[in-house]
Coordinates of C-alpha atoms and ligand atoms in Angstrom, one line a residue:
M1 CA 61.9 97.5 138.0
L2 CA 65.2 95.8 136.6
I3 CA 68.5 96.3 137.0
R4 CA 69.3 92.9 134.7
N5 CA 69.0 92.0 131.5
K6 CA 66.2 89.5 131.9
R7 CA 63.6 90.6 129.8
S8 CA 60.8 90.9 132.8
W9 CA 57.6 90.3 131.2
E10 CA 58.3 86.5 130.2
L11 CA 57.0 85.2 133.5
P12 CA 58.9 82.3 134.6
E13 CA 57.3 79.1 133.5
R14 CA 55.5 78.5 137.0
I15 CA 53.7 81.4 137.3
A16 CA 52.2 81.0 133.7
T17 CA 51.5 78.1 134.2
S18 CA 49.7 79.0 137.8
E19 CA 48.6 81.8 135.6
S20 CA 46.4 79.3 133.2
V21 CA 45.8 76.7 135.7
F22 CA 44.1 78.8 137.5
L23 CA 41.9 80.7 134.5
N24 CA 41.0 77.2 133.4
R25 CA 40.1 75.9 136.9
R26 CA 37.6 80.0 137.4
A27 CA 36.3 79.2 133.8
L28 CA 34.5 75.9 135.0
L29 CA 33.7 77.3 138.0
A30 CA 31.6 80.5 136.6
G31 CA 31.0 79.9 132.8
G32 CA 32.1 82.2 130.9
A33 CA 32.3 86.4 130.4
G34 CA 32.3 88.6 133.5
L35 CA 34.3 85.9 135.5
V36 CA 37.1 87.5 135.9
A37 CA 35.4 91.4 136.8
S38 CA 32.8 89.0 139.7
A39 CA 35.9 87.2 140.9
A40 CA 36.8 90.5 141.9
M41 CA 34.6 91.7 144.4
A42 CA 33.0 88.8 145.7
P43 CA 34.1 90.6 149.1
H44 CA 35.2 87.1 151.1
A45 CA 36.4 85.7 147.6
Q46 CA 38.9 82.7 148.2
A47 CA 42.3 84.9 146.7
F48 CA 44.7 83.3 144.5
S49 CA 48.0 82.9 144.8
L50 CA 49.9 83.4 141.9
F51 CA 53.2 81.4 143.3
G52 CA 51.3 77.7 143.3
E53 CA 49.6 76.7 147.0
S54 CA 51.7 79.7 149.1
K55 CA 49.7 81.9 151.5
V56 CA 47.9 84.9 150.3
Y57 CA 47.9 87.3 152.7
G58 CA 45.0 90.1 152.5
A59 CA 44.1 92.8 154.2
P60 CA 46.2 92.9 157.8
E61 CA 44.4 91.5 161.2
D62 CA 45.0 94.0 163.5
D63 CA 44.2 96.8 160.9
P64 CA 42.1 99.3 162.6
S65 CA 40.9 101.4 159.6
T66 CA 39.1 98.4 158.9
K67 CA 35.8 99.5 160.2
L68 CA 35.8 102.4 158.5
Y69 CA 35.4 100.3 154.6
P70 CA 34.7 99.8 151.8
F71 CA 34.2 103.0 150.7
K72 CA 31.7 104.8 148.0
R73 CA 32.7 104.5 144.8
N74 CA 33.5 107.4 142.9
E75 CA 31.9 106.1 139.7
A76 CA 33.8 109.1 137.6
Y77 CA 36.8 106.9 137.0
K78 CA 35.5 103.9 134.9
L79 CA 38.0 101.1 133.0
D80 CA 37.4 100.1 129.4
R81 CA 38.9 96.5 130.9
D82 CA 37.8 93.6 133.6
L83 CA 39.6 94.2 136.8
T84 CA 42.1 91.7 137.9
P85 CA 41.1 88.9 140.4
E86 CA 42.7 90.8 143.4
G87 CA 44.8 87.1 144.0
F88 CA 46.9 88.5 141.6
N89 CA 47.7 92.3 143.2
F90 CA 47.7 90.7 146.2
T91 CA 50.3 87.9 145.0
Y92 CA 53.2 89.8 142.8
N93 CA 54.3 93.0 144.4
N94 CA 57.8 95.1 143.9
Y95 CA 59.0 95.5 146.9
Y96 CA 62.7 96.0 146.9
E97 CA 62.6 96.6 150.6
F98 CA 62.0 92.9 151.0
G99 CA 62.9 91.4 148.1
S100 CA 63.5 91.4 144.2
S101 CA 61.8 88.9 143.4
K102 CA 57.6 88.9 143.2
N103 CA 57.3 86.9 145.8
I104 CA 57.4 89.3 148.8
A105 CA 53.8 89.2 150.6
E106 CA 55.6 87.2 153.3
A107 CA 58.4 88.2 154.2
A108 CA 55.4 92.0 153.8
Q109 CA 54.3 91.2 157.2
A110 CA 56.4 91.5 159.4
L111 CA 56.2 95.3 158.7
K112 CA 54.0 97.3 161.5
I113 CA 51.4 99.2 160.6
R114 CA 50.8 100.9 163.9
P115 CA 51.8 103.3 164.9
W116 CA 52.3 104.5 161.7
T117 CA 52.9 108.3 161.8
V118 CA 52.8 110.6 158.4
K119 CA 55.4 113.8 158.8
F120 CA 54.9 117.2 156.5
D121 CA 57.9 119.5 156.0
G122 CA 59.7 121.7 154.0
M123 CA 58.1 124.7 152.4
V124 CA 55.1 123.9 154.9
E125 CA 53.6 126.9 156.7
E126 CA 54.2 124.5 159.7
E127 CA 56.1 121.8 160.2
R128 CA 54.1 118.7 161.2
E129 CA 53.7 115.1 162.1
V130 CA 50.1 113.1 162.5
D131 CA 49.2 109.3 163.4
V132 CA 47.7 107.8 160.1
D133 CA 44.6 107.1 161.4
T134 CA 43.6 110.6 162.2
L135 CA 44.9 111.5 159.3
L136 CA 42.2 109.1 157.1
S137 CA 39.4 110.8 159.6
A138 CA 40.3 114.2 158.4
M139 CA 40.4 113.0 154.5
P140 CA 37.3 112.7 151.5
L141 CA 37.1 108.5 150.8
E142 CA 36.6 106.7 147.7
E143 CA 37.0 104.6 145.6
R144 CA 38.0 104.6 142.1
L145 CA 39.2 101.9 139.7
Y146 CA 42.4 102.6 138.2
R147 CA 43.8 100.8 135.6
H148 CA 48.1 100.4 137.1
R149 CA 50.8 99.4 133.9
C150 CA 54.4 99.0 135.7
V151 CA 57.5 99.7 133.3
E152 CA 58.0 95.8 133.0
A153 CA 55.2 95.9 130.4
W154 CA 52.7 94.3 132.1
S155 CA 48.6 95.8 133.8
M156 CA 46.7 95.0 136.9
T157 CA 43.8 97.1 137.2
I158 CA 42.6 97.6 140.5
P159 CA 39.3 99.1 143.1
W160 CA 42.1 101.2 145.0
C161 CA 40.4 102.8 148.3
G162 CA 42.0 106.1 149.6
F163 CA 41.6 110.3 148.7
P164 CA 42.7 112.2 146.4
L165 CA 46.7 113.6 147.0
A166 CA 44.9 116.9 146.1
A167 CA 43.2 117.0 149.8
L168 CA 46.2 115.6 150.7
I169 CA 48.1 118.2 150.1
D170 CA 45.6 120.7 150.5
Y171 CA 45.9 119.5 154.5
A172 CA 49.7 120.0 154.3
K173 CA 49.6 123.9 154.4
P174 CA 52.7 123.7 151.9
L175 CA 54.1 126.9 150.9
S176 CA 52.6 129.2 147.4
S177 CA 56.2 129.1 145.9
A178 CA 56.8 125.2 147.0
K179 CA 56.5 123.3 143.1
Y180 CA 57.5 120.2 144.1
V181 CA 56.3 117.1 146.6
R182 CA 58.9 114.5 147.4
M183 CA 57.4 111.4 149.4
E184 CA 60.0 109.0 151.2
T185 CA 58.7 105.3 152.4
F186 CA 59.9 104.3 155.9
M187 CA 63.1 103.0 157.1
N188 CA 64.2 99.8 159.0
P189 CA 66.6 97.1 157.9
A190 CA 65.5 95.4 161.0
V191 CA 62.2 94.2 159.0
A192 CA 62.7 95.2 156.0
P193 CA 65.8 92.9 154.7
G194 CA 65.9 94.8 151.4
Q195 CA 67.1 98.1 153.3
K196 CA 70.2 96.7 154.7
T197 CA 73.3 97.7 153.6
G198 CA 75.2 95.9 150.9
S199 CA 71.9 93.8 150.0
F200 CA 71.2 95.8 146.8
G201 CA 73.7 98.9 147.2
Y202 CA 70.2 100.7 147.0
P203 CA 69.6 104.6 147.9
W204 CA 67.4 103.5 150.4
P205 CA 65.1 105.5 151.4
Y206 CA 62.9 105.0 148.7
V207 CA 62.1 108.1 147.6
E208 CA 59.5 109.4 144.5
G209 CA 58.8 113.3 143.9
L210 CA 55.7 115.0 141.8
T211 CA 54.4 118.5 140.9
I212 CA 52.6 120.4 142.7
E213 CA 50.7 120.7 139.6
E214 CA 51.0 116.0 138.9
A215 CA 50.1 116.1 142.5
T216 CA 46.8 118.4 142.7
N217 CA 45.8 116.7 139.2
D218 CA 42.4 114.8 140.1
L219 CA 43.9 111.6 138.9
A220 CA 46.6 111.4 141.4
F221 CA 45.3 108.9 144.6
I222 CA 46.2 107.5 147.9
A223 CA 45.6 104.5 148.1
T224 CA 44.7 102.9 151.6
G225 CA 42.5 100.1 151.0
A226 CA 41.6 98.2 148.0
Y227 CA 38.4 95.6 146.9
G228 CA 36.7 97.1 149.6
K229 CA 39.4 96.9 152.1
P230 CA 42.4 98.1 154.0
L231 CA 45.9 97.9 151.8
P232 CA 47.5 94.2 152.1
K233 CA 51.2 95.1 153.4
Q234 CA 52.7 93.9 150.3
M235 CA 50.5 96.5 148.6
G236 CA 52.1 99.8 150.4
S237 CA 49.9 99.5 154.1
P238 CA 48.4 101.9 155.1
L239 CA 49.8 104.8 152.4
R240 CA 51.5 104.6 149.1
L241 CA 50.3 106.7 145.7
A242 CA 48.8 105.6 142.6
T243 CA 49.1 107.7 139.1
P244 CA 47.9 106.1 137.1
W245 CA 48.9 107.7 133.7
K246 CA 52.6 107.3 134.8
Y247 CA 54.5 104.0 134.8
G248 CA 54.0 101.9 138.3
F249 CA 57.9 102.9 139.5
K250 CA 56.3 105.9 140.4
S251 CA 53.9 104.9 143.3
I252 CA 55.7 104.4 146.7
K253 CA 54.2 102.7 148.7
G254 CA 55.0 103.0 153.0
I255 CA 54.3 106.6 153.3
V256 CA 56.2 107.7 156.2
K257 CA 56.6 111.8 154.7
F258 CA 56.1 114.3 152.3
T259 CA 58.5 117.2 152.4
F260 CA 57.5 120.4 150.3
T261 CA 60.4 122.2 148.3
N262 CA 61.8 123.9 145.4
E263 CA 64.1 121.5 143.6
R264 CA 63.0 118.9 141.8
P265 CA 63.9 115.6 143.9
V266 CA 65.7 112.8 142.5
S267 CA 64.1 109.8 142.7
F268 CA 65.3 106.1 143.8
W269 CA 65.0 104.6 141.0
E270 CA 66.2 107.7 138.8
E271 CA 69.4 107.9 141.4
I272 CA 70.5 104.1 140.7
N273 CA 69.6 104.7 137.1
A274 CA 68.2 108.1 135.5
R275 CA 68.7 106.6 131.8
E276 CA 66.5 104.0 132.2
Y277 CA 64.2 105.0 135.1
G278 CA 63.8 108.5 135.2
F279 CA 62.2 111.4 137.0
W280 CA 58.6 112.4 135.1
A281 CA 58.1 108.0 133.8
N282 CA 54.5 109.3 132.5
V283 CA 54.0 105.9 129.5
N284 CA 53.9 106.5 126.0
P285 CA 54.4 103.8 123.6
K286 CA 56.4 105.0 121.7
V287 CA 58.8 105.7 123.6
P288 CA 60.7 102.6 124.5
H289 CA 63.0 101.5 128.0
P290 CA 66.4 101.0 126.9
R291 CA 65.5 97.5 126.8
W292 CA 62.3 96.5 125.3
S293 CA 59.8 98.0 123.6
Q294 CA 56.7 99.7 125.4
A295 CA 53.8 99.4 122.4
E296 CA 52.2 96.5 124.0
E297 CA 51.5 95.2 127.6
R298 CA 50.4 91.3 129.1
V299 CA 47.5 92.4 130.8
L300 CA 47.7 89.7 134.0
G301 CA 45.1 87.9 135.2
T302 CA 44.1 87.1 131.1
R303 CA 46.2 85.8 127.9
D304 CA 45.7 89.3 126.6
T305 CA 48.7 91.3 125.0
V306 CA 47.6 94.8 124.4
P307 CA 48.5 98.0 122.7
T308 CA 49.8 100.8 125.0
Q309 CA 48.4 103.8 125.2
L310 CA 49.7 107.3 125.4
F311 CA 49.5 108.3 129.5
N312 CA 48.3 104.6 130.1
G313 CA 44.2 106.4 128.0
Y314 CA 44.5 108.9 131.1
G315 CA 45.5 111.7 128.9
E316 CA 42.0 113.8 129.0
Q317 CA 43.0 114.7 132.4
V318 CA 46.6 114.8 132.2
A319 CA 48.2 115.8 128.4
S320 CA 47.4 119.5 129.5
L321 CA 50.4 119.2 132.6
Y322 CA 53.1 118.5 129.2
P323 CA 52.6 120.4 126.0
D324 CA 55.0 118.6 124.6
T325 CA 54.2 115.2 123.9
D326 CA 57.9 115.1 121.3
E327 CA 59.5 116.1 124.1
R328 CA 60.8 112.8 125.2
T329 CA 62.1 113.8 129.2
Y330 CA 58.4 113.4 129.8
F331 CA 57.9 110.0 129.6
M332 CA 61.5 108.8 130.5
Ligands
MTE1 N1 57.6 101.5 146.8 C1 58.6 100.7 147.7 N2 58.4 101.6 149.2 N3 59.1 99.8 147.4 C2 59.4 99.8 145.7 O1 60.1 98.8 145.5 N4 58.0 99.2 143.5 C3 57.6 100.5 143.3 C4 56.1 100.6 143.5 N5 56.3 101.2 144.8 C5 58.1 100.0 145.4 C6 57.1 100.8 145.9 C7 57.1 99.4 141.2 S1 58.6 99.4 140.7 C8 56.0 99.7 140.7 S2 55.6 98.4 140.0 C9 54.9 99.2 142.1 O2 55.1 99.3 143.7 C10 54.2 97.7 141.9 O3 52.9 98.3 143.1 P1 52.0 96.5 143.1 O4 53.2 95.9 143.9 O5 50.8 97.2 144.5 O6 51.8 96.2 141.4

Protein backbone atom coordinates (compact mmCIF):
# COMPACT_ATOMS: atom_id res chain seq x y z
CA MET A 1 0.00 0.00 0.00
CA LEU A 2 1.79 2.99 -1.12
CA ILE A 3 0.85 6.59 -1.12
CA ARG A 4 4.33 7.82 -1.96
CA ASN A 5 5.61 7.68 -5.51
CA LYS A 6 8.27 4.98 -5.24
CA ARG A 7 7.17 1.85 -7.11
CA SER A 8 6.74 -0.51 -4.23
CA TRP A 9 7.26 -3.80 -6.03
CA GLU A 10 10.83 -2.82 -6.74
CA LEU A 11 12.33 -4.45 -3.67
CA PRO A 12 15.17 -2.63 -1.98
CA GLU A 13 18.54 -4.08 -2.95
CA ARG A 14 19.15 -5.64 0.47
CA ILE A 15 15.90 -7.62 0.29
CA ALA A 16 16.42 -8.79 -3.27
CA THR A 17 19.89 -9.97 -2.26
CA SER A 18 18.66 -11.89 0.76
CA GLU A 19 16.03 -13.56 -1.39
CA SER A 20 18.48 -14.83 -3.98
CA VAL A 21 20.98 -15.92 -1.34
CA PHE A 22 18.15 -17.86 0.27
CA LEU A 23 17.05 -19.49 -2.95
CA ASN A 24 20.59 -20.51 -3.83
CA ARG A 25 21.19 -21.96 -0.38
CA ARG A 26 18.02 -24.00 -0.45
CA ALA A 27 18.73 -25.18 -3.98
CA LEU A 28 22.09 -26.48 -2.76
CA LEU A 29 20.52 -28.18 0.24
CA ALA A 30 17.51 -29.70 -1.44
CA GLY A 31 18.90 -30.18 -4.90
CA GLY A 32 16.02 -29.04 -7.02
CA ALA A 33 12.33 -29.08 -7.89
CA GLY A 34 9.62 -29.09 -5.26
CA LEU A 35 11.93 -27.59 -2.69
CA VAL A 36 9.80 -24.55 -2.06
CA ALA A 37 6.71 -26.59 -1.23
CA SER A 38 8.61 -28.97 1.02
CA ALA A 39 10.37 -26.15 2.83
CA ALA A 40 7.04 -24.49 3.45
CA MET A 41 5.44 -27.57 4.92
CA ALA A 42 8.24 -28.84 7.14
CA PRO A 43 6.62 -28.21 10.53
CA HIS A 44 9.72 -27.13 12.43
CA ALA A 45 11.77 -25.83 9.51
CA GLN A 46 14.06 -22.95 10.34
CA ALA A 47 12.17 -20.03 8.86
CA PHE A 48 14.23 -17.62 6.81
CA SER A 49 14.00 -13.91 7.44
CA LEU A 50 13.93 -11.57 4.47
CA PHE A 51 15.68 -9.05 6.67
CA GLY A 52 19.04 -10.73 7.10
CA GLU A 53 19.81 -12.31 10.43
CA SER A 54 16.89 -10.75 12.30
CA LYS A 55 14.71 -13.07 14.38
CA VAL A 56 11.72 -14.72 12.70
CA TYR A 57 8.53 -14.43 14.72
CA GLY A 58 6.27 -17.42 14.11
CA ALA A 59 3.15 -18.60 15.97
CA PRO A 60 2.83 -16.80 19.33
CA GLU A 61 4.14 -19.14 22.04
CA ASP A 62 1.35 -18.38 24.48
CA ASP A 63 -1.52 -18.83 22.00
CA PRO A 64 -4.04 -21.13 23.75
CA SER A 65 -5.45 -22.29 20.40
CA THR A 66 -2.17 -24.05 19.47
CA LYS A 67 -3.62 -27.40 20.49
CA LEU A 68 -6.25 -27.18 17.74
CA TYR A 69 -3.61 -27.24 14.95
CA PRO A 70 -3.00 -28.45 12.29
CA PHE A 71 -6.42 -28.34 10.64
CA LYS A 72 -7.52 -30.83 8.00
CA ARG A 73 -6.84 -29.55 4.51
CA ASN A 74 -9.85 -28.90 2.27
CA GLU A 75 -8.59 -30.34 -1.02
CA ALA A 76 -11.07 -28.28 -3.06
CA TYR A 77 -8.67 -25.33 -2.86
CA LYS A 78 -5.63 -26.07 -4.97
CA LEU A 79 -2.72 -23.96 -6.15
CA ASP A 80 -1.17 -23.58 -9.59
CA ARG A 81 2.25 -22.88 -8.04
CA ASP A 82 4.45 -23.84 -5.11
CA LEU A 83 3.76 -22.65 -1.59
CA THR A 84 5.78 -19.65 -0.50
CA PRO A 85 8.23 -20.61 2.27
CA GLU A 86 6.86 -19.45 5.62
CA GLY A 87 9.86 -17.22 6.26
CA PHE A 88 8.70 -14.91 3.47
CA ASN A 89 5.14 -14.67 4.77
CA PHE A 90 6.38 -14.21 8.33
CA THR A 91 8.79 -11.38 7.55
CA TYR A 92 7.41 -9.38 4.61
CA ASN A 93 4.23 -7.79 5.92
CA ASN A 94 1.94 -4.82 5.61
CA TYR A 95 0.48 -3.82 8.99
CA TYR A 96 0.49 -0.04 9.18
CA GLU A 97 -0.55 -0.07 12.83
CA PHE A 98 3.05 -1.18 13.50
CA GLY A 99 4.87 0.88 10.85
CA SER A 100 4.94 1.63 7.16
CA SER A 101 7.80 -0.71 6.19
CA LYS A 102 7.50 -4.43 5.49
CA ASN A 103 9.71 -5.18 8.47
CA ILE A 104 7.13 -4.80 11.25
CA ALA A 105 7.14 -8.33 12.69
CA GLU A 106 9.09 -7.41 15.80
CA ALA A 107 6.93 -4.35 16.54
CA ALA A 108 3.77 -6.46 16.14
CA GLN A 109 4.86 -8.74 19.02
CA ALA A 110 3.68 -5.99 21.41
CA LEU A 111 0.07 -6.85 20.57
CA LYS A 112 -1.68 -8.93 23.25
CA ILE A 113 -3.86 -11.52 21.53
CA ARG A 114 -5.61 -12.78 24.69
CA PRO A 115 -8.07 -11.92 26.06
CA TRP A 116 -9.57 -11.04 22.63
CA THR A 117 -13.24 -10.43 22.13
CA VAL A 118 -15.15 -10.17 18.90
CA LYS A 119 -18.29 -8.06 18.70
CA PHE A 120 -21.26 -8.57 16.38
CA ASP A 121 -23.49 -5.53 16.09
CA GLY A 122 -25.62 -3.36 13.81
CA MET A 123 -28.38 -5.18 11.91
CA VAL A 124 -28.29 -8.45 13.87
CA GLU A 125 -30.99 -10.34 15.74
CA GLU A 126 -29.10 -9.65 18.94
CA GLU A 127 -25.84 -7.76 19.53
CA ARG A 128 -23.23 -9.85 21.32
CA GLU A 129 -19.60 -10.13 22.20
CA VAL A 130 -17.77 -13.44 22.29
CA ASP A 131 -14.22 -14.39 23.19
CA VAL A 132 -12.18 -15.65 20.28
CA ASP A 133 -11.62 -19.17 21.69
CA THR A 134 -15.38 -19.66 22.14
CA LEU A 135 -15.83 -18.51 18.55
CA LEU A 136 -13.15 -20.93 17.31
CA SER A 137 -14.83 -23.83 19.13
CA ALA A 138 -18.06 -23.12 17.20
CA MET A 139 -16.51 -22.89 13.73
CA PRO A 140 -15.79 -25.59 11.10
CA LEU A 141 -11.97 -25.45 11.07
CA GLU A 142 -10.02 -26.30 7.92
CA GLU A 143 -6.88 -25.53 5.94
CA ARG A 144 -6.95 -23.99 2.45
CA LEU A 145 -4.16 -23.17 0.04
CA TYR A 146 -4.72 -19.68 -1.36
CA ARG A 147 -2.92 -17.19 -3.56
CA HIS A 148 -2.42 -13.72 -2.07
CA ARG A 149 -2.02 -10.78 -4.50
CA CYS A 150 -1.05 -7.38 -3.16
CA VAL A 151 -2.08 -4.22 -5.01
CA GLU A 152 1.67 -3.48 -5.03
CA ALA A 153 2.07 -6.18 -7.77
CA TRP A 154 3.71 -8.91 -5.68
CA SER A 155 2.16 -12.22 -4.74
CA MET A 156 2.63 -15.16 -2.39
CA THR A 157 0.83 -18.40 -1.68
CA ILE A 158 -0.24 -19.39 1.81
CA PRO A 159 -1.68 -22.44 3.56
CA TRP A 160 -4.28 -20.63 5.68
CA CYS A 161 -5.99 -22.30 8.64
CA GLY A 162 -9.35 -20.94 9.69
CA PHE A 163 -13.01 -21.14 8.76
CA PRO A 164 -15.37 -19.85 6.06
CA LEU A 165 -16.59 -16.30 6.68
CA ALA A 166 -20.06 -17.65 5.80
CA ALA A 167 -19.98 -19.75 8.99
CA LEU A 168 -19.22 -16.65 11.08
CA ILE A 169 -22.05 -14.77 9.35
CA ASP A 170 -24.47 -17.58 10.25
CA TYR A 171 -23.23 -17.42 13.83
CA ALA A 172 -23.74 -13.63 13.95
CA LYS A 173 -27.38 -13.93 12.79
CA PRO A 174 -27.69 -10.75 10.70
CA LEU A 175 -31.13 -9.49 9.68
CA SER A 176 -32.05 -10.51 6.14
CA SER A 177 -32.21 -6.81 5.23
CA ALA A 178 -28.47 -6.26 5.97
CA LYS A 179 -26.52 -5.65 2.76
CA TYR A 180 -22.92 -5.30 3.96
CA VAL A 181 -20.58 -6.48 6.66
CA ARG A 182 -18.13 -3.91 8.00
CA MET A 183 -15.03 -5.20 9.80
CA GLU A 184 -12.85 -3.26 12.19
CA THR A 185 -9.32 -3.81 13.57
CA PHE A 186 -8.37 -3.30 17.25
CA MET A 187 -7.55 0.25 18.32
CA ASN A 188 -4.72 0.59 20.83
CA PRO A 189 -2.14 3.31 20.11
CA ALA A 190 -0.24 2.30 23.26
CA VAL A 191 0.93 -0.91 21.53
CA ALA A 192 0.44 0.08 17.88
CA PRO A 193 2.50 3.25 17.34
CA GLY A 194 1.12 3.75 13.82
CA GLN A 195 -2.26 4.54 15.39
CA LYS A 196 -0.91 7.50 17.36
CA THR A 197 -2.45 10.75 16.23
CA GLY A 198 -0.09 12.47 13.91
CA SER A 199 2.11 9.50 13.00
CA PHE A 200 0.50 9.04 9.60
CA GLY A 201 -2.70 11.06 10.04
CA TYR A 202 -4.65 8.00 8.90
CA PRO A 203 -8.30 7.34 9.83
CA TRP A 204 -7.77 4.59 12.43
CA PRO A 205 -8.98 2.02 13.19
CA TYR A 206 -8.48 0.03 9.97
CA VAL A 207 -11.86 -0.77 8.42
CA GLU A 208 -12.88 -3.04 5.57
CA GLY A 209 -16.19 -4.12 4.10
CA LEU A 210 -17.81 -6.69 1.85
CA THR A 211 -21.29 -7.14 0.46
CA ILE A 212 -23.17 -9.99 2.14
CA GLU A 213 -22.99 -11.88 -1.18
CA GLU A 214 -19.20 -11.55 -1.19
CA ALA A 215 -18.91 -12.41 2.48
CA THR A 216 -20.97 -15.59 2.08
CA ASN A 217 -19.15 -16.71 -1.08
CA ASP A 218 -17.32 -20.00 -0.45
CA LEU A 219 -13.93 -18.38 -0.98
CA ALA A 220 -14.22 -15.71 1.73
CA PHE A 221 -12.24 -17.06 4.67
CA ILE A 222 -11.30 -16.00 8.18
CA ALA A 223 -7.73 -17.05 8.86
CA THR A 224 -6.66 -17.90 12.41
CA GLY A 225 -3.48 -19.72 11.43
CA ALA A 226 -1.00 -20.42 8.66
CA TYR A 227 1.45 -23.22 7.91
CA GLY A 228 -0.37 -25.53 10.34
CA LYS A 229 0.07 -23.22 13.37
CA PRO A 230 -1.67 -20.20 14.88
CA LEU A 231 -1.12 -16.97 12.94
CA PRO A 232 1.97 -14.95 13.77
CA LYS A 233 0.95 -11.58 15.19
CA GLN A 234 2.34 -9.71 12.18
CA MET A 235 0.00 -11.66 9.88
CA GLY A 236 -3.12 -10.53 11.75
CA SER A 237 -3.54 -12.83 14.74
CA PRO A 238 -5.96 -13.87 16.10
CA LEU A 239 -8.41 -13.22 13.22
CA ARG A 240 -7.84 -11.84 9.72
CA LEU A 241 -9.74 -11.95 6.48
CA ALA A 242 -8.57 -13.75 3.32
CA THR A 243 -10.41 -12.81 0.11
CA PRO A 244 -7.97 -14.11 -2.52
CA TRP A 245 -9.80 -12.67 -5.54
CA LYS A 246 -9.27 -9.16 -4.21
CA TYR A 247 -6.11 -7.14 -3.61
CA GLY A 248 -4.50 -7.87 -0.25
CA PHE A 249 -5.51 -4.61 1.41
CA LYS A 250 -9.06 -5.99 1.71
CA SER A 251 -7.67 -8.73 4.02
CA ILE A 252 -8.11 -6.85 7.27
CA LYS A 253 -6.02 -8.06 10.22
CA GLY A 254 -6.59 -8.15 13.99
CA ILE A 255 -10.40 -7.99 13.66
CA VAL A 256 -12.44 -7.10 16.76
CA LYS A 257 -15.82 -6.17 15.27
CA PHE A 258 -18.28 -7.25 12.57
CA THR A 259 -21.06 -4.73 11.97
CA PHE A 260 -23.99 -5.53 9.68
CA THR A 261 -25.37 -2.56 7.83
CA ASN A 262 -27.39 -1.27 4.92
CA GLU A 263 -24.82 1.33 3.96
CA ARG A 264 -21.71 0.53 2.02
CA PRO A 265 -18.80 0.88 4.48
CA VAL A 266 -15.99 3.24 3.57
CA SER A 267 -12.82 1.24 3.90
CA PHE A 268 -9.58 2.54 5.40
CA TRP A 269 -7.58 2.99 2.20
CA GLU A 270 -10.64 4.20 0.31
CA GLU A 271 -10.99 7.03 2.80
CA ILE A 272 -7.31 7.91 2.35
CA ASN A 273 -7.26 7.72 -1.45
CA ALA A 274 -10.39 6.39 -3.20
CA ARG A 275 -8.95 6.89 -6.67
CA GLU A 276 -6.16 4.40 -5.96
CA TYR A 277 -7.70 2.00 -3.43
CA GLY A 278 -11.41 1.50 -3.95
CA PHE A 279 -14.07 -0.50 -2.13
CA TRP A 280 -14.24 -3.39 -4.62
CA ALA A 281 -10.54 -3.98 -5.35
CA ASN A 282 -11.04 -7.11 -7.45
CA VAL A 283 -7.86 -8.21 -9.19
CA ASN A 284 -7.83 -7.41 -12.91
CA PRO A 285 -4.69 -7.33 -15.08
CA LYS A 286 -6.39 -4.95 -17.50
CA VAL A 287 -7.18 -2.24 -15.00
CA PRO A 288 -3.93 -0.56 -13.97
CA HIS A 289 -3.41 1.12 -10.67
CA PRO A 290 -3.26 4.86 -11.49
CA ARG A 291 0.51 4.76 -10.89
CA TRP A 292 1.55 1.30 -12.15
CA SER A 293 0.49 -1.65 -14.27
CA GLN A 294 -1.31 -4.67 -12.79
CA ALA A 295 -0.58 -6.86 -15.85
CA GLU A 296 2.12 -8.88 -14.07
CA GLU A 297 3.12 -9.85 -10.56
CA ARG A 298 6.38 -10.78 -8.86
CA VAL A 299 6.01 -14.14 -7.13
CA LEU A 300 7.89 -13.65 -3.87
CA GLY A 301 10.14 -16.53 -2.91
CA THR A 302 10.95 -17.23 -6.58
CA ARG A 303 12.58 -15.32 -9.40
CA ASP A 304 9.35 -15.42 -11.42
CA THR A 305 7.24 -12.62 -12.77
CA VAL A 306 3.97 -14.05 -14.08
CA PRO A 307 0.85 -12.63 -15.78
CA THR A 308 -1.82 -11.46 -13.35
CA GLN A 309 -5.10 -13.36 -13.66
CA LEU A 310 -8.60 -11.87 -13.63
CA PHE A 311 -9.97 -12.27 -10.09
CA ASN A 312 -6.50 -13.62 -9.26
CA GLY A 313 -7.53 -16.87 -10.97
CA TYR A 314 -10.69 -17.37 -8.88
CA GLY A 315 -13.20 -16.29 -11.54
CA GLU A 316 -15.00 -19.62 -11.48
CA GLN A 317 -16.00 -19.01 -7.87
CA VAL A 318 -16.65 -15.26 -7.89
CA ALA A 319 -17.27 -13.88 -11.40
CA SER A 320 -21.04 -14.24 -10.98
CA LEU A 321 -20.87 -11.64 -8.19
CA TYR A 322 -19.79 -9.05 -10.76
CA PRO A 323 -21.82 -9.62 -13.92
CA ASP A 324 -20.42 -6.60 -15.75
CA THR A 325 -16.66 -7.12 -16.03
CA ASP A 326 -16.39 -3.97 -18.18
CA GLU A 327 -17.44 -2.03 -15.12
CA ARG A 328 -14.14 -0.53 -14.02
CA THR A 329 -15.29 0.41 -10.54
CA TYR A 330 -15.38 -3.30 -9.57
CA PHE A 331 -11.64 -3.35 -10.11
CA MET A 332 -10.68 -0.21 -8.24
N1 LIG B 1 -4.94 -4.92 8.13
C1 LIG B 1 -4.64 -3.96 9.03
N2 LIG B 1 -5.35 -3.90 10.16
N3 LIG B 1 -3.65 -3.06 8.80
C2 LIG B 1 -2.92 -3.05 7.64
O1 LIG B 1 -2.03 -2.18 7.46
N4 LIG B 1 -2.55 -4.10 5.46
C3 LIG B 1 -3.25 -4.77 4.38
C4 LIG B 1 -3.85 -6.11 4.79
N5 LIG B 1 -4.52 -5.99 6.08
C5 LIG B 1 -3.21 -4.04 6.67
C6 LIG B 1 -4.22 -4.99 6.97
C7 LIG B 1 -2.40 -4.96 3.20
S1 LIG B 1 -2.03 -3.56 2.32
C8 LIG B 1 -2.00 -6.19 2.79
S2 LIG B 1 -1.20 -6.43 1.30
C9 LIG B 1 -2.18 -7.38 3.64
O2 LIG B 1 -2.80 -7.07 4.89
C10 LIG B 1 -0.81 -7.96 3.93
O3 LIG B 1 -0.94 -9.19 4.58
P1 LIG B 1 0.40 -9.99 4.93
O4 LIG B 1 1.27 -9.09 5.73
O5 LIG B 1 -0.06 -11.20 5.69
O6 LIG B 1 1.02 -10.35 3.59
